[in-house]
Coordinates of C-alpha atoms in Angstrom, one line a residue:
Chain A
M361 CA 132.2 108.7 98.7
A362 CA 134.8 111.3 97.8
K363 CA 138.5 110.5 97.2
K364 CA 140.5 110.2 100.3
L365 CA 144.2 110.0 101.0
M366 CA 144.6 106.5 102.4
K367 CA 147.4 104.2 103.3
G368 CA 147.3 101.0 101.2
S369 CA 146.8 98.8 104.3
E370 CA 143.9 100.9 105.5
A371 CA 142.3 101.0 102.0
I372 CA 142.6 97.2 101.9
G373 CA 140.8 97.0 105.3
E374 CA 138.1 99.4 104.3
A375 CA 137.6 97.6 101.0
A376 CA 136.8 94.4 102.9
V377 CA 134.3 96.3 105.1
Q378 CA 132.7 97.8 101.9
A379 CA 132.5 94.3 100.5
G380 CA 130.4 93.2 103.5
C381 CA 133.1 91.3 105.3
K382 CA 132.5 91.5 109.1
L383 CA 135.1 89.0 110.3
F384 CA 138.8 89.3 110.5
F385 CA 141.2 86.9 112.2
G386 CA 144.9 87.7 112.1
Y387 CA 148.2 87.9 113.7
P388 CA 150.6 90.8 113.7
I389 CA 153.5 90.8 111.2
T390 CA 155.4 93.7 109.6
P391 CA 154.8 95.3 107.1
Q392 CA 151.0 94.8 107.2
N393 CA 150.2 95.5 110.8
E394 CA 148.0 98.5 109.8
I395 CA 145.5 96.1 108.3
P396 CA 144.6 94.2 111.6
E397 CA 144.9 97.5 113.5
Y398 CA 142.4 99.1 111.1
M399 CA 140.0 96.1 111.3
S400 CA 140.2 96.1 115.1
H401 CA 138.6 99.5 115.4
R402 CA 136.6 99.5 112.1
L403 CA 134.8 96.1 112.5
P404 CA 133.1 96.9 115.8
Q405 CA 131.6 100.0 114.1
V406 CA 129.7 97.8 111.6
G407 CA 128.8 95.1 114.1
G408 CA 131.6 92.9 113.0
T409 CA 134.2 90.8 114.9
F410 CA 138.0 91.1 115.1
V411 CA 140.1 88.4 116.7
Q412 CA 143.8 88.6 117.2
A413 CA 144.8 84.9 117.0
E414 CA 147.7 83.3 118.8
S415 CA 149.4 82.5 115.5
E416 CA 149.0 82.6 111.8
V417 CA 148.3 78.8 112.0
A418 CA 145.3 79.5 114.3
A419 CA 144.2 82.7 112.4
S420 CA 144.0 80.7 109.1
N421 CA 142.1 77.9 110.7
M422 CA 139.7 80.5 112.2
I423 CA 138.9 81.8 108.7
Y424 CA 138.5 78.2 107.6
G425 CA 135.9 77.8 110.3
A426 CA 134.1 81.1 109.7
A427 CA 134.0 80.5 106.0
G428 CA 132.4 77.1 106.6
S429 CA 129.5 78.9 108.2
G430 CA 129.0 80.9 105.0
E431 CA 130.1 84.3 106.3
R432 CA 132.5 86.6 104.4
V433 CA 135.9 86.5 106.1
F434 CA 139.4 87.6 105.5
T435 CA 142.9 87.7 106.9
S436 CA 146.1 89.4 106.0
S437 CA 149.7 88.6 106.7
S438 CA 153.2 88.9 105.2
S439 CA 155.4 86.3 103.7
P440 CA 156.6 84.2 106.8
G441 CA 153.0 84.4 108.2
I442 CA 151.6 83.3 104.9
S443 CA 154.0 80.3 105.0
L444 CA 152.4 79.3 108.3
M445 CA 148.9 79.6 106.8
Q446 CA 149.7 77.1 104.0
E447 CA 148.2 74.2 105.9
A448 CA 144.8 75.9 106.3
I449 CA 144.9 77.3 102.8
S450 CA 145.2 73.8 101.4
Y451 CA 142.3 72.6 103.5
I452 CA 140.3 75.7 102.5
A453 CA 140.9 75.0 98.8
G454 CA 140.2 71.3 99.4
A455 CA 136.9 72.0 101.2
E456 CA 136.0 74.7 98.5
L457 CA 135.5 77.6 100.9
P458 CA 135.5 81.2 99.9
V459 CA 138.0 83.2 101.8
V460 CA 140.1 86.3 101.0
L461 CA 143.8 86.4 101.9
V462 CA 146.1 89.4 101.6
N463 CA 149.8 88.9 101.4
I464 CA 151.9 92.0 101.7
M465 CA 155.1 90.4 100.6
R466 CA 158.4 91.1 102.3
A467 CA 161.9 89.8 101.4
G468 CA 162.9 86.2 102.3
P469 CA 163.8 83.4 102.5
G470 CA 163.5 82.6 106.2
L471 CA 163.0 85.6 108.4
G472 CA 164.5 87.6 105.6
G473 CA 163.7 91.3 106.0
I474 CA 160.7 93.6 106.3
L475 CA 161.2 95.5 103.1
P476 CA 159.2 95.1 99.8
S477 CA 159.6 92.0 97.7
Q478 CA 157.8 89.9 95.1
A479 CA 159.5 86.6 96.1
D480 CA 156.3 84.8 97.0
Y481 CA 155.1 84.5 93.4
F482 CA 155.8 80.8 93.3
Q483 CA 154.1 80.2 96.6
A484 CA 151.0 82.2 95.6
T485 CA 150.5 80.9 92.1
K486 CA 151.8 77.4 92.1
G487 CA 150.3 76.2 95.4
G488 CA 152.3 76.8 98.5
G489 CA 150.6 74.1 100.5
H490 CA 150.2 70.4 99.8
G491 CA 148.0 68.8 97.1
D492 CA 146.7 69.9 93.7
Y493 CA 145.0 73.3 94.2
R494 CA 145.2 76.8 93.0
L495 CA 144.5 80.2 94.5
L496 CA 143.0 82.9 92.3
V497 CA 145.7 85.6 92.7
L498 CA 145.2 89.3 92.1
A499 CA 148.1 91.7 92.0
P500 CA 147.4 95.5 92.5
W501 CA 149.8 98.2 91.4
S502 CA 148.2 101.1 93.3
V503 CA 146.2 101.8 96.5
Q504 CA 143.0 102.3 94.4
E505 CA 143.5 99.1 92.6
A506 CA 144.2 97.2 95.8
A507 CA 140.9 98.5 97.2
D508 CA 139.1 97.5 94.0
L509 CA 140.6 94.1 93.8
V510 CA 140.0 93.3 97.5
Q511 CA 136.2 93.9 96.8
D512 CA 136.3 91.8 93.7
A513 CA 138.2 89.1 95.6
F514 CA 135.2 88.5 97.8
D515 CA 132.9 88.1 94.8
L516 CA 135.3 85.8 93.0
A517 CA 135.8 83.7 96.2
D518 CA 132.1 83.3 96.7
Y519 CA 131.4 82.6 93.0
Y520 CA 134.2 79.9 92.7
R521 CA 134.1 78.7 96.3
N522 CA 137.8 79.1 96.2
P523 CA 140.4 81.0 98.3
V524 CA 141.5 84.3 96.6
M525 CA 144.8 85.9 97.4
V526 CA 145.5 89.6 96.9
L527 CA 149.3 89.7 96.4
G528 CA 150.9 93.1 97.1
D529 CA 154.4 94.0 97.9
G530 CA 155.4 96.1 100.9
L531 CA 155.0 99.3 98.9
I532 CA 151.3 98.6 98.4
G533 CA 150.8 98.3 102.1
Q534 CA 152.8 101.3 103.2
M535 CA 152.3 104.0 100.6
M536 CA 149.5 106.6 100.7
E537 CA 147.5 107.5 97.6
P538 CA 144.0 108.9 96.8
C539 CA 141.4 106.2 97.1
E540 CA 137.7 106.2 96.4
F541 CA 134.9 103.8 97.3
K542 CA 132.1 104.3 94.9
E543 CA 128.5 104.0 96.1
G544 CA 126.3 101.2 94.8
R545 CA 129.1 98.9 93.7
V546 CA 127.8 95.9 91.8
P547 CA 129.4 92.5 92.5
C548 CA 131.7 91.4 89.7
K549 CA 130.2 87.9 89.7
P550 CA 126.8 86.5 90.4
L551 CA 126.6 85.4 94.1
P552 CA 124.9 82.0 94.4
P553 CA 123.2 81.2 97.8
K554 CA 125.5 79.3 100.1
T555 CA 123.4 76.2 100.5
W556 CA 126.5 74.2 101.3
A557 CA 127.3 76.1 104.5
A558 CA 127.3 74.4 108.0
T559 CA 124.7 76.6 109.7
G560 CA 122.7 74.0 111.5
C561 CA 120.8 71.2 109.9
K562 CA 117.2 72.3 110.1
G563 CA 114.2 70.1 109.3
D564 CA 114.8 67.5 106.6
R565 CA 117.8 69.1 105.1
P566 CA 120.7 66.5 104.9
T567 CA 123.7 67.5 107.0
N568 CA 126.2 69.9 105.5
I569 CA 129.8 68.7 106.1
I570 CA 132.7 70.9 105.4
N571 CA 135.5 68.5 104.6
S572 CA 138.4 67.7 102.4
L573 CA 138.8 64.0 103.4
Y574 CA 138.1 61.4 100.7
L575 CA 139.4 58.0 101.7
D576 CA 138.1 56.4 98.5
A577 CA 140.7 56.9 95.7
K578 CA 138.2 57.3 93.0
E579 CA 136.1 59.8 95.0
L580 CA 139.2 61.8 95.6
E581 CA 140.2 61.7 92.0
D582 CA 136.8 62.9 91.1
H583 CA 137.1 65.7 93.6
N584 CA 140.5 66.7 92.1
Q585 CA 138.9 66.8 88.6
K586 CA 136.1 68.9 89.9
L587 CA 138.7 71.4 91.2
V588 CA 140.5 71.3 87.9
A589 CA 137.3 72.2 86.1
K590 CA 137.0 75.2 88.3
Y591 CA 140.5 76.3 87.6
E592 CA 139.9 75.9 83.9
A593 CA 136.8 78.1 84.2
M594 CA 139.0 80.8 85.9
K595 CA 141.5 80.5 83.1
K596 CA 138.7 81.1 80.6
D597 CA 136.9 83.9 82.3
E598 CA 139.0 85.6 84.9
V599 CA 142.3 86.6 83.1
R600 CA 143.0 90.2 83.8
F601 CA 145.9 92.4 82.6
A602 CA 146.8 95.9 81.7
E603 CA 148.8 96.9 78.7
F604 CA 151.0 99.9 78.1
N605 CA 152.4 101.3 74.8
T606 CA 151.3 98.2 72.9
G607 CA 150.8 98.6 69.2
E608 CA 152.0 97.2 65.9
K609 CA 155.6 96.7 66.8
A610 CA 158.0 97.2 69.7
D611 CA 161.7 96.9 70.2
L612 CA 161.2 95.3 73.6
L613 CA 158.3 93.9 75.6
I614 CA 158.5 94.4 79.4
V615 CA 156.4 92.1 81.6
A616 CA 156.1 93.3 85.2
Y617 CA 153.4 93.2 87.9
G618 CA 152.5 95.2 91.0
T619 CA 154.4 98.4 91.9
V620 CA 157.4 97.3 89.8
A621 CA 155.2 97.9 86.7
R622 CA 154.9 101.6 87.7
V623 CA 158.7 102.0 87.7
C624 CA 158.7 100.3 84.3
V625 CA 156.2 102.9 83.0
T626 CA 158.7 105.7 83.8
A627 CA 161.5 103.7 82.2
I628 CA 159.4 103.2 79.1
E629 CA 158.7 106.9 78.8
D630 CA 162.4 107.7 79.2
L631 CA 163.3 105.1 76.5
K632 CA 160.6 106.5 74.2
A633 CA 162.3 109.9 74.4
E634 CA 165.4 108.2 73.0
G635 CA 163.4 106.7 70.2
I636 CA 163.2 103.2 71.7
A637 CA 159.8 101.6 71.5
V638 CA 159.0 99.5 74.6
S639 CA 155.6 98.0 75.3
M640 CA 154.5 96.4 78.6
V641 CA 152.0 93.8 79.7
R642 CA 151.1 94.0 83.4
P643 CA 149.4 90.8 84.6
I644 CA 146.7 91.7 87.2
T645 CA 145.7 88.1 87.7
L646 CA 148.8 86.0 88.4
F647 CA 146.7 82.9 88.4
P648 CA 145.1 82.6 85.9
Y649 CA 148.0 84.0 84.0
P650 CA 147.6 86.1 80.8
Y651 CA 149.7 83.7 78.7
E652 CA 148.0 84.5 75.5
K653 CA 148.5 88.3 75.8
V654 CA 152.1 87.9 76.8
K655 CA 152.7 85.6 73.8
E656 CA 150.9 88.0 71.4
E657 CA 152.9 91.1 72.5
A658 CA 156.2 89.2 72.6
Q659 CA 155.8 88.3 69.0
K660 CA 155.6 92.0 68.1
A661 CA 158.9 92.7 69.9
K662 CA 162.5 91.7 69.4
A663 CA 163.0 90.5 72.9
V664 CA 161.3 90.3 76.3
L665 CA 162.4 91.7 79.6
V666 CA 160.9 90.5 82.9
V667 CA 161.3 92.8 85.8
E668 CA 160.7 91.5 89.4
L669 CA 161.6 92.1 93.0
S670 CA 162.9 88.5 93.2
T671 CA 165.6 86.4 91.7
G672 CA 163.2 85.4 88.9
Q673 CA 159.9 83.7 89.5
M674 CA 157.2 85.1 87.2
I675 CA 159.8 84.8 84.4
E676 CA 159.0 81.1 84.3
D677 CA 155.4 81.9 83.3
V678 CA 156.6 84.4 80.7
R679 CA 158.9 81.7 79.2
L680 CA 155.9 79.4 79.0
A681 CA 154.0 82.1 77.3
V682 CA 156.7 83.0 74.8
E683 CA 157.5 79.4 74.0
G684 CA 161.1 80.1 72.9
R685 CA 160.0 82.4 70.1
R686 CA 161.9 85.4 71.6
P687 CA 164.8 85.7 74.0
V688 CA 163.5 86.4 77.5
H689 CA 165.8 88.5 79.8
F690 CA 165.5 89.2 83.5
Y691 CA 166.2 92.1 85.7
G692 CA 165.5 91.8 89.4
R693 CA 166.5 93.2 92.8
Q694 CA 166.1 91.4 96.1
G695 CA 166.3 91.8 99.8
G696 CA 164.1 94.9 99.8
M697 CA 166.3 96.8 97.3
L698 CA 164.0 98.6 94.8
I699 CA 164.4 99.1 91.1
S700 CA 165.0 102.5 89.6
P701 CA 163.9 103.6 86.1
E702 CA 167.6 104.1 85.2
E703 CA 168.4 100.5 85.9
I704 CA 165.6 99.4 83.6
V705 CA 166.6 101.8 80.9
A706 CA 170.2 100.5 81.1
K707 CA 169.1 96.9 81.0
A708 CA 166.8 97.5 78.0
K709 CA 169.6 99.2 76.1
S710 CA 172.0 96.4 76.8
I711 CA 169.5 93.8 75.6
L712 CA 168.8 95.7 72.4
A713 CA 172.5 96.2 71.7
E714 CA 172.9 92.4 71.7
A715 CA 169.5 91.4 70.4
P716 CA 169.6 89.3 67.3
A717 CA 167.4 90.0 64.3
P718 CA 163.9 88.5 64.7
P719 CA 164.4 84.8 64.2
L720 CA 164.1 83.3 60.7
K721 CA 163.9 79.7 60.0
R722 CA 167.5 78.5 60.2
E723 CA 169.0 75.2 59.3
T724 CA 169.5 72.9 62.3
K725 CA 172.7 71.1 62.7
R726 CA 171.0 67.9 61.8
E727 CA 169.6 69.4 58.5
A728 CA 173.1 70.8 57.7
R729 CA 174.7 67.4 58.3
N730 CA 172.1 65.5 56.3
G731 CA 172.3 68.0 53.5
Chain B
M1280 CA 100.6 50.0 125.1
A1281 CA 104.3 49.5 124.7
E1282 CA 106.4 52.4 125.8
T1283 CA 109.8 53.2 124.3
V1284 CA 112.3 53.5 127.1
F1285 CA 115.5 53.3 125.1
C1286 CA 116.2 54.3 121.5
R1287 CA 118.9 55.8 119.3
P1288 CA 119.2 59.5 119.8
E1289 CA 118.1 61.6 116.9
A1290 CA 121.5 63.3 116.8
L1291 CA 123.2 59.9 116.3
A1292 CA 123.3 58.6 112.8
K1293 CA 121.9 55.2 112.0
V1294 CA 125.2 53.7 110.8
H1295 CA 127.8 51.3 112.1
T1296 CA 131.0 53.0 113.4
H1297 CA 134.5 51.9 112.4
Y1298 CA 135.7 51.8 116.0
C1299 CA 137.4 48.8 117.4
P1300 CA 135.7 46.4 119.9
G1301 CA 136.0 47.7 123.4
C1302 CA 136.8 51.3 122.3
T1303 CA 134.8 53.8 124.2
H1304 CA 134.4 56.4 121.4
G1305 CA 131.0 54.9 120.7
V1306 CA 129.8 55.5 124.2
I1307 CA 131.1 59.1 124.2
H1308 CA 129.5 59.7 120.8
R1309 CA 126.1 58.5 122.2
I1310 CA 126.4 60.6 125.3
V1311 CA 127.1 63.7 123.2
A1312 CA 124.1 62.9 120.9
E1313 CA 121.8 62.3 123.9
V1314 CA 122.8 65.7 125.4
V1315 CA 122.3 67.5 122.1
D1316 CA 118.8 65.9 121.8
E1317 CA 117.9 66.6 125.4
L1318 CA 118.9 70.3 125.1
G1319 CA 117.0 70.5 121.8
V1320 CA 119.8 72.0 119.9
R1321 CA 120.5 69.5 117.1
E1322 CA 119.3 71.9 114.4
R1323 CA 121.8 74.6 115.4
T1324 CA 124.7 72.4 116.4
I1325 CA 128.0 72.3 114.5
G1326 CA 130.5 69.6 115.4
I1327 CA 134.2 69.9 114.6
A1328 CA 135.9 66.5 113.7
P1329 CA 139.6 66.1 114.5
V1330 CA 142.4 64.1 113.0
G1331 CA 142.7 60.8 114.8
C1332 CA 140.4 57.8 115.3
S1333 CA 137.3 60.1 115.4
V1334 CA 138.2 61.7 112.1
L1335 CA 135.0 60.4 110.7
A1336 CA 132.8 61.7 113.5
Y1337 CA 130.8 63.6 110.9
D1338 CA 129.4 60.3 109.7
Y1339 CA 128.1 59.4 113.1
F1340 CA 126.1 62.5 114.1
T1341 CA 123.1 64.0 112.3
T1342 CA 124.3 67.6 112.9
D1343 CA 126.3 69.8 110.5
F1344 CA 130.0 69.2 110.8
Q1345 CA 133.3 70.7 109.8
E1346 CA 136.5 68.7 109.6
A1347 CA 139.6 70.3 111.1
S1348 CA 143.2 69.7 110.4
H1349 CA 145.3 68.0 113.1
G1350 CA 145.0 70.0 116.4
R1351 CA 143.3 73.0 114.9
A1352 CA 139.7 72.2 116.0
P1353 CA 139.6 75.0 118.7
A1354 CA 140.6 77.6 116.1
V1355 CA 138.1 76.3 113.6
A1356 CA 135.4 76.3 116.3
T1357 CA 136.4 79.9 117.2
G1358 CA 135.9 81.0 113.6
I1359 CA 132.4 79.4 113.4
K1360 CA 131.3 80.7 116.8
R1361 CA 132.5 84.2 116.2
A1362 CA 130.8 84.2 112.8
R1363 CA 127.6 82.7 114.1
P1364 CA 127.3 83.1 117.9
D1365 CA 123.7 81.7 117.7
L1366 CA 125.1 78.2 116.8
V1367 CA 126.2 75.6 119.3
V1368 CA 129.7 74.5 118.5
F1369 CA 131.5 71.5 119.9
S1370 CA 134.9 70.0 119.0
Y1371 CA 135.6 66.3 119.5
Q1372 CA 139.4 65.7 119.9
G1373 CA 141.8 63.0 121.0
D1374 CA 144.9 63.4 123.1
G1375 CA 147.4 63.5 120.2
D1376 CA 145.2 66.1 118.5
L1377 CA 144.5 68.3 121.4
A1378 CA 147.4 67.8 123.8
S1379 CA 150.3 67.6 121.3
I1380 CA 149.9 69.2 117.9
G1381 CA 147.0 71.4 119.0
M1382 CA 148.3 72.5 122.4
G1383 CA 148.6 76.1 121.3
E1384 CA 145.1 76.3 119.9
I1385 CA 143.4 74.8 122.9
I1386 CA 145.1 77.0 125.5
H1387 CA 144.4 80.2 123.6
C1388 CA 140.8 79.2 122.8
A1389 CA 140.2 78.5 126.5
N1390 CA 142.0 81.7 127.5
R1391 CA 139.9 83.8 125.1
G1392 CA 136.9 82.2 126.8
E1393 CA 135.4 81.1 123.5
K1394 CA 131.8 79.9 124.1
I1395 CA 132.3 76.4 122.7
T1396 CA 132.4 72.9 124.2
V1397 CA 135.4 70.6 123.8
I1398 CA 135.0 66.9 124.2
F1399 CA 138.6 65.8 124.9
V1400 CA 139.0 62.0 124.6
N1401 CA 142.1 60.8 126.5
N1402 CA 143.2 57.2 125.9
A1403 CA 146.9 57.8 126.5
I1404 CA 148.0 56.7 123.1
Y1405 CA 147.8 57.5 119.4
G1406 CA 145.1 55.3 118.0
M1407 CA 144.7 55.8 114.3
T1408 CA 148.4 56.0 113.5
G1409 CA 149.1 52.7 115.3
G1410 CA 149.9 53.1 119.0
Q1411 CA 152.6 55.7 119.2
M1412 CA 153.4 57.6 122.4
A1413 CA 151.0 60.4 123.2
P1414 CA 151.6 63.4 125.4
T1415 CA 149.3 61.6 127.8
T1416 CA 151.0 58.2 127.6
L1417 CA 151.7 57.1 131.2
Q1418 CA 155.1 56.7 132.7
G1419 CA 156.4 53.3 131.8
Q1420 CA 153.6 52.6 129.4
V1421 CA 154.7 50.8 126.3
A1422 CA 153.9 52.4 122.9
T1423 CA 155.3 51.8 119.4
T1424 CA 157.6 54.8 119.7
C1425 CA 158.6 54.1 123.3
P1426 CA 159.0 50.3 123.1
M1427 CA 160.7 50.2 126.5
G1428 CA 157.9 52.3 128.1
R1429 CA 157.7 56.0 128.5
D1430 CA 160.9 57.3 129.9
V1431 CA 160.1 60.5 131.7
A1432 CA 163.8 61.6 131.6
L1433 CA 163.5 61.8 127.8
A1434 CA 159.8 62.5 127.2
G1435 CA 158.7 64.3 130.3
Y1436 CA 155.7 63.4 132.4
P1437 CA 152.2 62.9 130.9
I1438 CA 150.4 66.1 130.5
R1439 CA 147.3 66.7 132.6
I1440 CA 145.2 68.9 130.3
S1441 CA 142.3 69.5 132.7
E1442 CA 144.7 70.7 135.5
L1443 CA 146.7 72.7 133.0
L1444 CA 143.7 74.6 131.6
S1445 CA 142.3 75.2 135.1
T1446 CA 145.2 77.4 135.8
L1447 CA 143.9 80.0 133.4
R1448 CA 142.2 83.1 134.9
T1449 CA 139.5 83.2 132.3
P1450 CA 136.2 81.7 133.6
A1451 CA 135.6 78.2 132.3
F1452 CA 134.0 74.8 133.1
I1453 CA 136.7 72.1 133.1
A1454 CA 136.0 68.6 134.2
R1455 CA 137.4 65.0 133.8
A1456 CA 135.1 62.0 133.6
S1457 CA 135.4 58.4 132.5
V1458 CA 133.1 56.0 130.7
H1459 CA 134.6 52.6 131.5
T1460 CA 131.7 51.5 133.6
P1461 CA 127.9 52.3 133.2
L1462 CA 128.0 54.4 136.4
M1463 CA 131.0 56.4 135.2
A1464 CA 129.2 56.9 131.9
V1465 CA 126.2 58.4 133.7
N1466 CA 128.4 60.8 135.5
A1467 CA 130.3 61.7 132.3
K1468 CA 126.9 62.5 130.7
A1469 CA 126.1 64.9 133.5
M1470 CA 129.4 66.7 133.0
I1471 CA 129.0 66.9 129.2
R1472 CA 125.4 68.1 129.6
R1473 CA 126.6 70.8 132.0
A1474 CA 129.4 71.8 129.6
F1475 CA 126.8 72.3 126.8
E1476 CA 124.5 74.2 129.1
Y1477 CA 127.3 76.7 129.9
Q1478 CA 127.8 77.3 126.2
I1479 CA 124.1 77.7 125.5
A1480 CA 123.9 80.2 128.4
N1481 CA 126.8 82.0 126.7
A1482 CA 128.6 81.7 130.0
C1483 CA 132.1 80.4 129.3
F1484 CA 134.4 78.0 127.5
S1485 CA 133.8 74.4 128.5
L1486 CA 135.9 71.2 128.2
V1487 CA 135.2 67.7 129.4
E1488 CA 138.1 65.3 129.4
V1489 CA 136.9 61.8 129.0
L1490 CA 139.2 58.9 129.8
S1491 CA 138.9 56.3 127.2
T1492 CA 140.1 52.8 126.4
C1493 CA 142.2 51.6 123.5
P1494 CA 142.3 47.8 123.7
T1495 CA 143.8 47.5 120.2
N1496 CA 146.8 49.7 120.8
W1497 CA 147.2 48.9 124.5
G1498 CA 147.4 45.3 123.4
I1499 CA 144.8 43.9 125.9
P1500 CA 141.2 42.6 125.6
P1501 CA 138.3 45.1 126.2
V1502 CA 137.4 43.9 129.7
E1503 CA 141.0 44.1 130.8
A1504 CA 141.3 47.5 129.2
A1505 CA 138.6 48.9 131.4
A1506 CA 140.3 47.5 134.4
W1507 CA 143.7 48.8 133.2
L1508 CA 142.2 52.3 132.8
E1509 CA 140.8 52.2 136.4
A1510 CA 144.0 50.9 137.9
N1511 CA 146.5 53.1 135.9
M1512 CA 144.8 56.1 134.4
I1513 CA 142.5 57.3 137.2
P1514 CA 145.3 57.6 139.8
Y1515 CA 147.2 59.9 137.5
Y1516 CA 144.2 61.5 135.9
P1517 CA 141.8 62.0 138.8
L1518 CA 138.1 62.5 138.0
G1519 CA 136.1 65.5 139.0
I1520 CA 135.3 69.1 138.3
F1521 CA 138.5 71.3 138.1
K1522 CA 137.0 74.7 137.3
V1523 CA 133.6 76.3 137.3
P1524 CA 132.9 79.8 136.0
E1525 CA 131.1 80.9 139.2
K1526 CA 134.2 80.6 141.3
E1527 CA 136.3 83.7 141.9
D1528 CA 139.9 83.2 141.0
R1529 CA 142.7 84.6 143.2
A1530 CA 144.1 86.9 140.5
A1531 CA 145.3 90.4 140.1
K1532 CA 142.5 92.9 139.5
P1533 CA 142.2 94.3 136.0
M1534 CA 144.0 97.5 135.2
G1535 CA 142.1 100.5 136.4
A1536 CA 139.9 98.5 138.7

């Protein structure tokens, strides 16, 4: 298929169709309405089914049901709607069902606004619902990458039997860019047969029960440990990131994800023209997080700058990665305000103006006193 | 040669249930299992278990099952049925589950005309959580969260689900039955069978409300509980068929018609 100018939301919808998903259950919410609208006319063309649910609560439970029957299914929403889906997401994770969720983030808290934001990072990566679970979270920075990651999301969900969230900001949903769907795409993971699905108990097969209820404490602990093993496998095998301008040394490392990273690239080029070397790590998987890569690049720089459309959420993972070895600074805008390259350039310069020399081993107060 | 005239339905698991003495969940389970067997659909039936006393329903049937969160069974059933229209999907829900927390899901599921069957067990109280007031608790009925009896000035009147759902324009089969006597149970089975038949014929949404006893939380012995149901519940929750898909509703014609 040739490249086509597509709106992000439509590319996301088409990507799901290309991945063989024939079921969409959703509820309208700005700024992602183009996804359900696209699915409502596209799915009937491929023999699929679109249902406009009465609420996000119902939509998310519909995908829970559909996934239980072993079919590929997805839904999309935006921040307040994703909050309403947390109940079902917890059940989906607990029952180990493969579903794909798209969150086109808007600014909060509460009703907030309808403009782009990255303020749902905690909710997406740390478990927005109850209980110990994780979503595999993918963060695209372009329309093409959104289309690619949505297709991968279905394979990852099936492989791990785990909900996968594609986390985009309002810009990803609304902007138009060239997008291509390549013929003969190969799944990014092996796809095991869904022998666990509730499809009718034929012949001697024992009943398949889709469930997250374990009243026996030991059984539930074992189930929790089984989930942990799955999350550990994701940490080992699924970490994805992109790097920019990384090399031997840098004055500053920027860590940013999604469309914010594109603004950072412009800022990095502007700083380069002024003789300031800035590198960037762009996490593509937010869970599992590229801790090792961030740590490695941070150690080559004097300081780290995290840029987000929030009051500072991913920065906590960056601090975990850096382990106090370098100062970690933050620049963010909220409420739907966007970040300009000039703001990042100014912030980078102010950090470097005050940045101390790379830390040497210094006497602690206790050593000084004892000495 | 001996002839078997009564045996456990194949769709009913060979296990003891956890239900209290005098509770009618067991009777209703058996009726559903008998109907599934008689219609020959056990191997393509998916049950949806609710949150409430029948949360473990998946242990008592020999069909595939999916557990729903509290009140969401009609949404879960919608997802399954839309994904696999060839399957027979039924939800089994209590009155707290369906008529309180799940009111939105049941109304919209019925209104979309999802081709599923809902077994709605109404015992006028929250069972599993210990006897709290349900949306179906009768006026003046004592519950642990209305110790002076349901005050309709504060809690409103008990909700009649079958009547409520019958107001929807979308074709449906809606009926109310009881199982507190053998004769009533025979009648309830006929209703439940008809509900499944409508689904299998891909005709309409179907719901059978079954009045049920809860001696434990009503605080009376089983035999008295059956009598209490007859004396108090049936006058407020009359038995019968409330809606059939064949009947024309008095409603505005669709746009363009």
